Each structure stands twice: as C-alpha cells, then as structure tokens.
PDB file of C-alpha atoms in Angstrom:
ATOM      1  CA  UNK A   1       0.000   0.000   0.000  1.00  0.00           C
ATOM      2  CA  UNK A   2       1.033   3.733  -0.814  1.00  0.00           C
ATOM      3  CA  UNK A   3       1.415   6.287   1.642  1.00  0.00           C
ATOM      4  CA  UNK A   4      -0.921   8.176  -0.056  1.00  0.00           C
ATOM      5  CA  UNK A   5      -3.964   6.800   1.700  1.00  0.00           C
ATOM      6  CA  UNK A   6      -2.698   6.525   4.810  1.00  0.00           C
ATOM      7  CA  UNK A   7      -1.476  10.197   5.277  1.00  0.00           C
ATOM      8  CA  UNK A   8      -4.978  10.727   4.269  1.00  0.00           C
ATOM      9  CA  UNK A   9      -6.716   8.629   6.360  1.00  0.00           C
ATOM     10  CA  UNK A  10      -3.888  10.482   9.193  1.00  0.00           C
ATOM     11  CA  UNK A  11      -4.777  13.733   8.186  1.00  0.00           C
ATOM     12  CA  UNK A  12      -8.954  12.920   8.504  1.00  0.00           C
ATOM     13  CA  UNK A  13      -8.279  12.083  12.359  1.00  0.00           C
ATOM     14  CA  UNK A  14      -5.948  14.468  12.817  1.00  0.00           C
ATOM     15  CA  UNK A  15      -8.777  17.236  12.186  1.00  0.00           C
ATOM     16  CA  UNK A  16     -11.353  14.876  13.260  1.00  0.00           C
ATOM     17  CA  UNK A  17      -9.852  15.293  16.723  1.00  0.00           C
ATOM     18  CA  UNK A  18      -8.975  18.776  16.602  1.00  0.00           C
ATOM     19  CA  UNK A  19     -12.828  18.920  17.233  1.00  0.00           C
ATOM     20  CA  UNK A  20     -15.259  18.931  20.314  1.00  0.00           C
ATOM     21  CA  UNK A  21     -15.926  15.290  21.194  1.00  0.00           C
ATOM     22  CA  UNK A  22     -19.808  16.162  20.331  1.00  0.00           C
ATOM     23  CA  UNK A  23     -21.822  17.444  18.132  1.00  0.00           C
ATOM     24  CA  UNK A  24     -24.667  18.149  20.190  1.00  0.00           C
ATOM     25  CA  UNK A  25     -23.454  18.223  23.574  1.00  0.00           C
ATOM     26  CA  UNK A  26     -26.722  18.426  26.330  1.00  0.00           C
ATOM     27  CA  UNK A  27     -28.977  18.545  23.446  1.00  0.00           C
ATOM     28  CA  UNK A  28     -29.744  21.877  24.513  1.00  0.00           C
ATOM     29  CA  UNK A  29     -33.377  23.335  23.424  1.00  0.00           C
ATOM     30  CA  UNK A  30     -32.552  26.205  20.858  1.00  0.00           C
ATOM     31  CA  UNK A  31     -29.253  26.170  21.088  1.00  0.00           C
ATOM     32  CA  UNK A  32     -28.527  26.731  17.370  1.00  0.00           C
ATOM     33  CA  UNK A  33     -31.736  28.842  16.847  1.00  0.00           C
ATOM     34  CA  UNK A  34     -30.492  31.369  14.401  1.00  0.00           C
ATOM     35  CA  UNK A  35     -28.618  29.299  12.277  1.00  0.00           C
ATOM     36  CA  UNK A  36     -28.572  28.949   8.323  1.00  0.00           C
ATOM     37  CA  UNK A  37     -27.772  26.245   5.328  1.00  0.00           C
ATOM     38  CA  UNK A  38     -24.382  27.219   5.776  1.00  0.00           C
ATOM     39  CA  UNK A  39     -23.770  26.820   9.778  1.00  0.00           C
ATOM     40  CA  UNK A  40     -26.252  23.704   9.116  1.00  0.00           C
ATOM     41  CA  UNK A  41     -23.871  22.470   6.440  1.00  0.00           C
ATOM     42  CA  UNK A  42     -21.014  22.757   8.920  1.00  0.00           C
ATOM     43  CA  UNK A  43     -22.469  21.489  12.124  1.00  0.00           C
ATOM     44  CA  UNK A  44     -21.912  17.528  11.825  1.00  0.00           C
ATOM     45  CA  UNK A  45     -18.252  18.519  11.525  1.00  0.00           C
ATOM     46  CA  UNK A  46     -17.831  20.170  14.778  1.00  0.00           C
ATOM     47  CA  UNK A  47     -18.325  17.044  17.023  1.00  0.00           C
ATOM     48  CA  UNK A  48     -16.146  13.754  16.584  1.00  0.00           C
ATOM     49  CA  UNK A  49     -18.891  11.489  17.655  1.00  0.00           C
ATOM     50  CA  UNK A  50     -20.840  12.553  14.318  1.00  0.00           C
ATOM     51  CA  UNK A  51     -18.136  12.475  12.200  1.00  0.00           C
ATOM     52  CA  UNK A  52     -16.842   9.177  13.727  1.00  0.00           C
ATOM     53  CA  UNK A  53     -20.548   7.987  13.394  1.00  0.00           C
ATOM     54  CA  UNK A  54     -21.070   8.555   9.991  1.00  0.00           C
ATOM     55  CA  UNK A  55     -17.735   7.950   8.591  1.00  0.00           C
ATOM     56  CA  UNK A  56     -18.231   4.770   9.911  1.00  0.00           C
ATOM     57  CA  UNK A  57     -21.671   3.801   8.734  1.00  0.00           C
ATOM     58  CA  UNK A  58     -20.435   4.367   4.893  1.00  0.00           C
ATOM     59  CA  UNK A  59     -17.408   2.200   6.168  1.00  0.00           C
ATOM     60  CA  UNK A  60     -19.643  -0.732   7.573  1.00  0.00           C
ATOM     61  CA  UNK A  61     -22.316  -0.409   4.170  1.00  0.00           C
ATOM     62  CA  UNK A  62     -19.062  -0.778   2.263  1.00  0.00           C
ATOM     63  CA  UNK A  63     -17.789  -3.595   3.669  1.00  0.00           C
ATOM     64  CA  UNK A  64     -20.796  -5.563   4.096  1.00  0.00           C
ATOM     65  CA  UNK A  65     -24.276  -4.183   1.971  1.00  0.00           C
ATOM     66  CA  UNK A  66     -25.012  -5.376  -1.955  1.00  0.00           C
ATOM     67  CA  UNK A  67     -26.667  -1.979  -1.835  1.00  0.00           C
ATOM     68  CA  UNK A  68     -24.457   0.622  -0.724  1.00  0.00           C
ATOM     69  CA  UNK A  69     -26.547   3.198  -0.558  1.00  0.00           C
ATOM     70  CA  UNK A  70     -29.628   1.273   1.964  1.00  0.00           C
ATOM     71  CA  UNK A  71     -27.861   1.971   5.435  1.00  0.00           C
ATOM     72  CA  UNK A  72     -26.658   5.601   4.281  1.00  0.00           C
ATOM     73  CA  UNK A  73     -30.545   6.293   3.235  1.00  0.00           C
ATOM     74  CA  UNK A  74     -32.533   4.837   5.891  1.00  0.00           C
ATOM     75  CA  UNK A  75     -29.616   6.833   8.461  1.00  0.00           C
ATOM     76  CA  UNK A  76     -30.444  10.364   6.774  1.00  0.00           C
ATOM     77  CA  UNK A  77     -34.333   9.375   6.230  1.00  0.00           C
ATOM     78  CA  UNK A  78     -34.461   8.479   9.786  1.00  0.00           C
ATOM     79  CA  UNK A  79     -32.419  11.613  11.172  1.00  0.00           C
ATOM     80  CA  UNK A  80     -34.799  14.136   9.408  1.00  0.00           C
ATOM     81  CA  UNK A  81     -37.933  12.227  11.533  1.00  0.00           C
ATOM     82  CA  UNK A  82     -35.850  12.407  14.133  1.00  0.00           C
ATOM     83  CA  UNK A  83     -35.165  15.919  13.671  1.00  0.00           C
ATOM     84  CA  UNK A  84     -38.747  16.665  12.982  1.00  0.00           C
ATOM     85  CA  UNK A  85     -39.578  14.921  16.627  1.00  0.00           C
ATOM     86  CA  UNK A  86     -37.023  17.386  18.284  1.00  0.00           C
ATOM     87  CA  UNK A  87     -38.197  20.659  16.758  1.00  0.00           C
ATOM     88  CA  UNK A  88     -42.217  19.412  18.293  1.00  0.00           C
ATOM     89  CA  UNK A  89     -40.990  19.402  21.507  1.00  0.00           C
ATOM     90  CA  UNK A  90     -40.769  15.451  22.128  1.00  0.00           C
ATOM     91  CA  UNK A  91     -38.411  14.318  24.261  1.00  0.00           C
ATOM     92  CA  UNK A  92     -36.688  10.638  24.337  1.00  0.00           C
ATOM     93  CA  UNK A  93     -34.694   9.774  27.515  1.00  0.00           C
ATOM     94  CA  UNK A  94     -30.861   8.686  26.773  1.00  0.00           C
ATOM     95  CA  UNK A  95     -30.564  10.484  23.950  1.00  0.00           C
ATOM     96  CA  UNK A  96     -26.900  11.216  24.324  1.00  0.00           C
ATOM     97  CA  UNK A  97     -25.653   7.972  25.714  1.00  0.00           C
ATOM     98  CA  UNK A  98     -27.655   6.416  22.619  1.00  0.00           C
ATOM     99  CA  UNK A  99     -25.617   8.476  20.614  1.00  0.00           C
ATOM    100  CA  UNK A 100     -22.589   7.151  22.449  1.00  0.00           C
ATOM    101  CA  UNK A 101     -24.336   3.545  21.813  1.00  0.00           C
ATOM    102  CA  UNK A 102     -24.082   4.245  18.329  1.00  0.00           C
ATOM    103  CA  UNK A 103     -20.414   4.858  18.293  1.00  0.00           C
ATOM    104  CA  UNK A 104     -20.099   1.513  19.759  1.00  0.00           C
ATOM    105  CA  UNK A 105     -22.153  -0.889  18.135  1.00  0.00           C
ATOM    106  CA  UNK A 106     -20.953   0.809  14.433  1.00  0.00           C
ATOM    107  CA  UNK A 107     -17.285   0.292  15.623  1.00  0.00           C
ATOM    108  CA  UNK A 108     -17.741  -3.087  16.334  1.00  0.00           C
ATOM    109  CA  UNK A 109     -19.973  -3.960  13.296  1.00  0.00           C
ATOM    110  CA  UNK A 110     -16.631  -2.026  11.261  1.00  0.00           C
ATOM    111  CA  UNK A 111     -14.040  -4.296  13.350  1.00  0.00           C
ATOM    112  CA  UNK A 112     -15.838  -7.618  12.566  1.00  0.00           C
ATOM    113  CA  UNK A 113     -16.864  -6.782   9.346  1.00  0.00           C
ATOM    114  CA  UNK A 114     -20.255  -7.977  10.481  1.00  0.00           C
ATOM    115  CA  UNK A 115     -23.013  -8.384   6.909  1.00  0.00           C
ATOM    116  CA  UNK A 116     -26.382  -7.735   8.651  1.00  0.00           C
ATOM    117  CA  UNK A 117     -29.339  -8.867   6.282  1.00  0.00           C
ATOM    118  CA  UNK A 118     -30.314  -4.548   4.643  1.00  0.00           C
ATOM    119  CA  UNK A 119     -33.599  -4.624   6.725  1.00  0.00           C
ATOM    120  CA  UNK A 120     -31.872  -5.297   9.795  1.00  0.00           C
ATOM    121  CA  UNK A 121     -29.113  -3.176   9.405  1.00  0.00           C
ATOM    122  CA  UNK A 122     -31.359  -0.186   7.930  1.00  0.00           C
ATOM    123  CA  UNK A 123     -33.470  -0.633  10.981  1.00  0.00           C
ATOM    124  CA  UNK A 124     -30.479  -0.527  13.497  1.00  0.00           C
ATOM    125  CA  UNK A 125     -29.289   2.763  12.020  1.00  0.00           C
ATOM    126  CA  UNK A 126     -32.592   4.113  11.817  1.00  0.00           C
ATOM    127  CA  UNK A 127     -32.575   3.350  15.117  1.00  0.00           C
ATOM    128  CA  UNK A 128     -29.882   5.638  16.239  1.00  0.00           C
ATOM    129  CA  UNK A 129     -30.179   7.994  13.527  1.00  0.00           C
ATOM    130  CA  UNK A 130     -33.789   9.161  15.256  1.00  0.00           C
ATOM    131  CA  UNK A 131     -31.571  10.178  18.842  1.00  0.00           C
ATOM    132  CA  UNK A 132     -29.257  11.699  16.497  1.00  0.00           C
ATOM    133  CA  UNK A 133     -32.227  13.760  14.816  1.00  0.00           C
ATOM    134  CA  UNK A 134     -33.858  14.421  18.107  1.00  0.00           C
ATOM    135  CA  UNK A 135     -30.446  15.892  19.210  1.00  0.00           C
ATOM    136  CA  UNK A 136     -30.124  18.217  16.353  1.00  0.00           C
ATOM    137  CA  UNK A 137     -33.944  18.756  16.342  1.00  0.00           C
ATOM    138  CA  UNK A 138     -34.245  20.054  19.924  1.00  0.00           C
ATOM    139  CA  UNK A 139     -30.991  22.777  19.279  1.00  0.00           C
ATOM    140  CA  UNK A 140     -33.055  24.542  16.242  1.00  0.00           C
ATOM    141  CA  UNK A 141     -35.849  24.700  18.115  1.00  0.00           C
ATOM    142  CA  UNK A 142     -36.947  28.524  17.623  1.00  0.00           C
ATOM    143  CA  UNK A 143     -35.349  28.346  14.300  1.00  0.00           C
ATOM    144  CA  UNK A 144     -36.930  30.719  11.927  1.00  0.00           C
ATOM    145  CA  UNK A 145     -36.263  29.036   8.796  1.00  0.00           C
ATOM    146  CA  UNK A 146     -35.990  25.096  10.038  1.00  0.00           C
ATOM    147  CA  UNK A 147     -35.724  23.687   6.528  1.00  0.00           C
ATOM    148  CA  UNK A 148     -32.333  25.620   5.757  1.00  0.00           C
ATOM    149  CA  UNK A 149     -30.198  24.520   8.745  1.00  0.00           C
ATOM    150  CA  UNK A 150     -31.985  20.917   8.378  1.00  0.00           C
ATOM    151  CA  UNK A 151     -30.592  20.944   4.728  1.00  0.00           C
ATOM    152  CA  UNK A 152     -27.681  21.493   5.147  1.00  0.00           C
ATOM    153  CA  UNK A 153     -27.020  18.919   8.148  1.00  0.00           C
ATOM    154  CA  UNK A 154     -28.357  16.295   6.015  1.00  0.00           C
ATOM    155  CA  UNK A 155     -26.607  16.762   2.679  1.00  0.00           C
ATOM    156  CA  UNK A 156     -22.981  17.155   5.289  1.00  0.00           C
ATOM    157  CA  UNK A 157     -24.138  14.004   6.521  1.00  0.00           C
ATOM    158  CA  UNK A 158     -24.942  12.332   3.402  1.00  0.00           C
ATOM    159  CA  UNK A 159     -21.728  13.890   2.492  1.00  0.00           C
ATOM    160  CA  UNK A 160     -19.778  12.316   5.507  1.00  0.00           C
ATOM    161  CA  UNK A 161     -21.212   8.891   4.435  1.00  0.00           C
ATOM    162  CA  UNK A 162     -20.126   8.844   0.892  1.00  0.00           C
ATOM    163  CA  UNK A 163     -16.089   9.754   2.141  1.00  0.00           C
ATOM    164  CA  UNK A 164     -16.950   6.401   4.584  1.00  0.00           C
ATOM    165  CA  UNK A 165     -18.073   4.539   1.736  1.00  0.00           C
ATOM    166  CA  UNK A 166     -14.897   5.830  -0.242  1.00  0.00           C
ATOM    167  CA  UNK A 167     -12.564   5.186   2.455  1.00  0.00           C
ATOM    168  CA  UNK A 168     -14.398   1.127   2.699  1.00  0.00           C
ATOM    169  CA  UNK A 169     -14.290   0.621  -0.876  1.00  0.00           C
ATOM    170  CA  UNK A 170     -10.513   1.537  -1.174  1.00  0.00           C
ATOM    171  CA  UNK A 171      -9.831  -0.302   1.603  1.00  0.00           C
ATOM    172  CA  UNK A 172     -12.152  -3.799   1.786  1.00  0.00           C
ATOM    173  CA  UNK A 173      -9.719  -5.612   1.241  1.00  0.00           C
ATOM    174  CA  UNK A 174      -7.233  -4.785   4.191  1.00  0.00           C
ATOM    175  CA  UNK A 175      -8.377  -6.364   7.282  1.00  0.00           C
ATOM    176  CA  UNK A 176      -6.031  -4.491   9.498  1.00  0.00           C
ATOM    177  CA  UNK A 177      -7.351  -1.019   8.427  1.00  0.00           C
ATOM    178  CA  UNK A 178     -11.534  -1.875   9.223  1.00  0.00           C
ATOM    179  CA  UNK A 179      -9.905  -3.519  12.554  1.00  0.00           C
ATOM    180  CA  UNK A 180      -8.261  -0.436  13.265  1.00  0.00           C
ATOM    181  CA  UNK A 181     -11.034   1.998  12.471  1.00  0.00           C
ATOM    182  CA  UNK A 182     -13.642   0.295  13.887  1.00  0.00           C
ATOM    183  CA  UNK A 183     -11.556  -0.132  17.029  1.00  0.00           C
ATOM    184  CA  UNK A 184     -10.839   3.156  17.386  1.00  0.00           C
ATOM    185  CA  UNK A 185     -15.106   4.258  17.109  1.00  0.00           C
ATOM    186  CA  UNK A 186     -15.823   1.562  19.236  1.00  0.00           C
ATOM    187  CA  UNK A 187     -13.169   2.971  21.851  1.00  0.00           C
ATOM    188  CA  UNK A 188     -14.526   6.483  21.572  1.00  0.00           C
ATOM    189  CA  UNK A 189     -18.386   5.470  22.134  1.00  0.00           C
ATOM    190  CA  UNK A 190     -16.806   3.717  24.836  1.00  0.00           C
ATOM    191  CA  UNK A 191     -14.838   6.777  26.256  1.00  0.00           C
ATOM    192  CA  UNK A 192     -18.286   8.634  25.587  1.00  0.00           C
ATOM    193  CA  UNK A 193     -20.447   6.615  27.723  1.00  0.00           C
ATOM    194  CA  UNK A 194     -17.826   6.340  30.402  1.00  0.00           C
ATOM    195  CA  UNK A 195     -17.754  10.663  30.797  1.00  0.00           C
ATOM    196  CA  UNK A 196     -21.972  10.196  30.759  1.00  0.00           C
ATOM    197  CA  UNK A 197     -21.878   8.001  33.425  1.00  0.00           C
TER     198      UNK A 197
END
C-alpha cells in the first residue's frame, strides 16, 4: 500500500480530533436557533462522535451491503424524523448515551466486518439515527427558517457517508485497516459513555 492513503486517512483524524468530542453536547433546546444552510452544512463537523458515526456507517455499508446506498438512506431518512420529533418538543430519555451507543455498536460492526441482512441493518441505524435527529432537532428549536439549517445537516451528513463509503471501498480488502477503524469508534463510544456516566 502507498502512503498516499494513509497520510490521508492520518490527516482525517488528525482534524477529526482537533474537534469537540460532540456534536450536540446536552442537546440543549434552541441552542442553534439562528442558524442557516451554511452553519447547518457545517455542524456535523464540529463534534467527533458525528463524524466518527457517519464515517463509519459508509465504512460498515461498504464492507458488508449489496446496496451501498440502503444503510446511508434509511440513516439520513431516519435523522430528518428524528429531527422533525425534536423541533415538536418530544423528548426521548438517553438520547446522548444512545448516541454514544451508536459509536459503539458501528465500531464493532466495522471491526468484525459484520453483513447484517439490509432490513436489519437499515433498521439498526434508523434506530440511532432518530436520537441523532432528536439531538439536532431540539438545538433549532426557535429556528426561523428550520428547513435551511436541516438541509444542510443532512446533505454534510450524506456527504460524511459517501467519504466512509470511499474510504471502505478503497480499503475492503485490508483487514487491518476496518480492525483499526472500527476499534478506534468503538473505543470512543466507549470513552463517551464512560464521561456520561
């Protein structure tokens, strides 16, 4: 292998980590109120456990779906109800250590290289993608334009899944690397849950 990809895949956590552990720390109620498409676009980048998330799920659907796109889709599809659920006031308890939860069960599923039949593994995601809505949902609350912020969160995450997918598909078939990657989500769920606790 070249050290072309791995200075990349170097420089990714490098930044990755340069960033706030969370995206969405306390889910706080209006906490991004007056934001736009643009801020929107940027917010899943300012947390590690978002970028980590969905850097991972493209990882996982490239190692292990026929369909590529399936866990990507029902993840986004599932984060805009989730949103939606946030922004009309409902509430879901363990919203944040579900988010941690996610970290960890996508690590692992990267690590093992686990194939989950794609209604399974769509419902699993969707699963977690609705605490990661609710999260997001509950900071625009008070928004004045919901639709632009929610815009661009979704197309950076879509965005965030299709560099996981890239980084899977240049690398399914080097064990080591999907060991190593998953390992080190499944570690930071881990070290997520542990500072919720």
């Amino acid at each position: 292998m070249s050290c072309k990809p791995l200075r990349t895949i170097f420089l990714i956590a490098i930044s990755a980590l340069s960033t706030s552990a969370m995206a969405h720390i306390g889910t706080d109620s209006g906490a991004h109120a007056e934001i736009g498409f643009a801020e929107g676009l940027q917010h899943p980048f300012t947390g590690l456990d978002h970028v980590a998330a969905m850097l991972a799920m493209g990882f996982w659907s490239a190692l292990s779906a026929r369909r590529l796109w399936t866990v990507p889709l029902a993840f986004a599809t599932m984060l805009l109800a989730g949103a939606l659920l946030g922004l009309a006031g409902i509430e879901l308890p363990a919203v944040e250590p579900m988010i941690a939860a996610s970290l960890l069960v996508l690590g692992l599923l990267v690590a093992l290289r686990t194939r989950l039949p794609a209604a399974l593994a769509a419902s699993l995601v969707g699963l977690f993608a609705i605490f990661h809505g609710v999260a997001h949902g509950t900071e625009l609350t008070g928004a004045a334009n919901l639709w632009a912020p929610l815009s661009g969160m979704l197309l950076a995450t879509l965005a965030l899944h299709a560099i996981g997918l890239g980084l899977g598909l240049a690398f399914r078939d080097t064990t080591w690397i999907s060991r190593l990657a998953g390992t080190s989500v499944a570690a930071l769920g881990v070290t997520l849950l542990a500072q919720l606790t």
